[in-house]
């Protein structure tokens, strides 16, 4: 049985994402979130967003987090206090249920204005804060138990991945990895998405004296805020509704090894305070427990956000920031790694062609030129995906420009592709010449009529005819 009912909700909602409002179509609404239809590239997964809900009185704006479910569907889970959820979403749900007049639990008809279903006895007034707060508690317990079942205790089977880099910036990174591996201090890894932050964390662990102990990774952005402390520090049986057994947290599981805190900038304030305390004495207490447990864990944190800015905004603790940033590694974006992009592209092409058992020899010169000039906003991860897709789809022996699924608007203007598919100037010239020839044919070469037809002046027509070498013999 659902903890809180969902209602069909086909209203237009607005989501504030990447600075602007985007429009999406609601699918259904529950107390904890809304399911929407929204295009794949409109908003990034796990991003904090604002959601404008249409209400009869005036639109309400709620904070939430965006989770992509399918290419055209996503959910936004509300990150709001229960009083706000009750007042806004709860009221909306209750009103709709009263209109639908059917109990969301047992599907029987409900009496007008009833607070509870007369058949199954379930509460129906979701605008009551107590009910919302109880449902939230139960939901947290339920989510935690589901995670306990879903997530393997530790991941030591990760295949060893290649780490490619020949440019001076990457050589410096490799040098720092070696140096940092011999210490036990926290490390902070900074870099854009897909630059290899997790790979770097693993490389440090594998070169350290902890290499035979666990490497545990946790993505702070992927875990709902309410659950993160329980995930990190564990909980005792009975710590909250639904906690029917003790569970160790990631810190305890990483004992003797390394704990990698990915997207540390997303760690909520309370968890930041607890992490700082842990870094001071290396002890933890499980949620709902009283026992102090010593854990020998090395912390490596990573983020693609500007932590200094988060500190200034008061969203990240300054003391924790200073504690973490003593040993820092900055991973350069792929576009600043010179020939590494080509070396990597060739490496992955060979690897995927072998995996797919395809007879691909290499890239055409134009394809290599494009790879070199593209800005790779998704960095190495994007490069890997583009090459993997090209290998699957191409029937050629040499992967060509058309095989590369690259956004042409992010190619540097200096690229001149021989095939001309990205050369805007060539396209414009071709269109210009076609139109000019058409106008010439229709008007029989009458300059005034050509000028009127194309909406330009007569001197412009003369200039264009000269440029495209159009004369009487074009007729
Ligand atoms: N220098 C490299 N050589 C080979 N593969 C790499 C390199 N850098 C990254 N990769 C690969 O690119 C992919 C993305 O790397 P990783 O997950 O470490 O990036 P990230 O910085 O943690 O990304 P995000 O910010 O999105 O979490 C992985 O498959 C990784 O193995
Ligand atoms: Mg990562």
PDB file of C-alpha atoms in Angstrom, residues 1 3 42-43 50 77 93 98 160-161 183 204 242 255 267 273 292 294 298 334 338 394 396 425 454 463:
ATOM      1  CA  UNK A   1       0.000   0.000   0.000  1.00  0.00           C
ATOM      2  CA  UNK A   3       2.024   5.660   2.193  1.00  0.00           C
ATOM      3  CA  UNK A  42      16.102  20.420 -20.015  1.00  0.00           C
ATOM      4  CA  UNK A  43      17.556  19.871 -16.553  1.00  0.00           C
ATOM      5  CA  UNK A  50      12.418  25.291  -7.673  1.00  0.00           C
ATOM      6  CA  UNK A  77      11.121  15.228  -4.807  1.00  0.00           C
ATOM      7  CA  UNK A  93      -4.227  16.537  -2.603  1.00  0.00           C
ATOM      8  CA  UNK A  98     -12.710  15.167  -2.223  1.00  0.00           C
ATOM      9  CA  UNK A 160      40.904  -1.779 -12.768  1.00  0.00           C
ATOM     10  CA  UNK A 161      40.517   1.127 -15.151  1.00  0.00           C
ATOM     11  CA  UNK A 183      50.008  10.030   3.554  1.00  0.00           C
ATOM     12  CA  UNK A 204      45.277   7.225  -4.588  1.00  0.00           C
ATOM     13  CA  UNK A 242      11.029   1.224  10.294  1.00  0.00           C
ATOM     14  CA  UNK A 255      37.374   0.871   8.308  1.00  0.00           C
ATOM     15  CA  UNK A 267      26.406  17.451   1.930  1.00  0.00           C
ATOM     16  CA  UNK A 273      29.215  19.080  11.291  1.00  0.00           C
ATOM     17  CA  UNK A 292      31.498   5.508  20.469  1.00  0.00           C
ATOM     18  CA  UNK A 294      36.651   4.182  16.428  1.00  0.00           C
ATOM     19  CA  UNK A 298      40.970   8.064   5.093  1.00  0.00           C
ATOM     20  CA  UNK A 334      39.617  17.701 -21.310  1.00  0.00           C
ATOM     21  CA  UNK A 338      46.198  19.233 -25.642  1.00  0.00           C
ATOM     22  CA  UNK A 394      29.292   3.011 -38.003  1.00  0.00           C
ATOM     23  CA  UNK A 396      32.905   2.414 -42.086  1.00  0.00           C
ATOM     24  CA  UNK A 425      29.897  30.303 -43.892  1.00  0.00           C
ATOM     25  CA  UNK A 454      15.219  39.566 -52.173  1.00  0.00           C
ATOM     26  CA  UNK A 463      27.930  42.950 -55.311  1.00  0.00           C
TER      27      UNK A 463
END
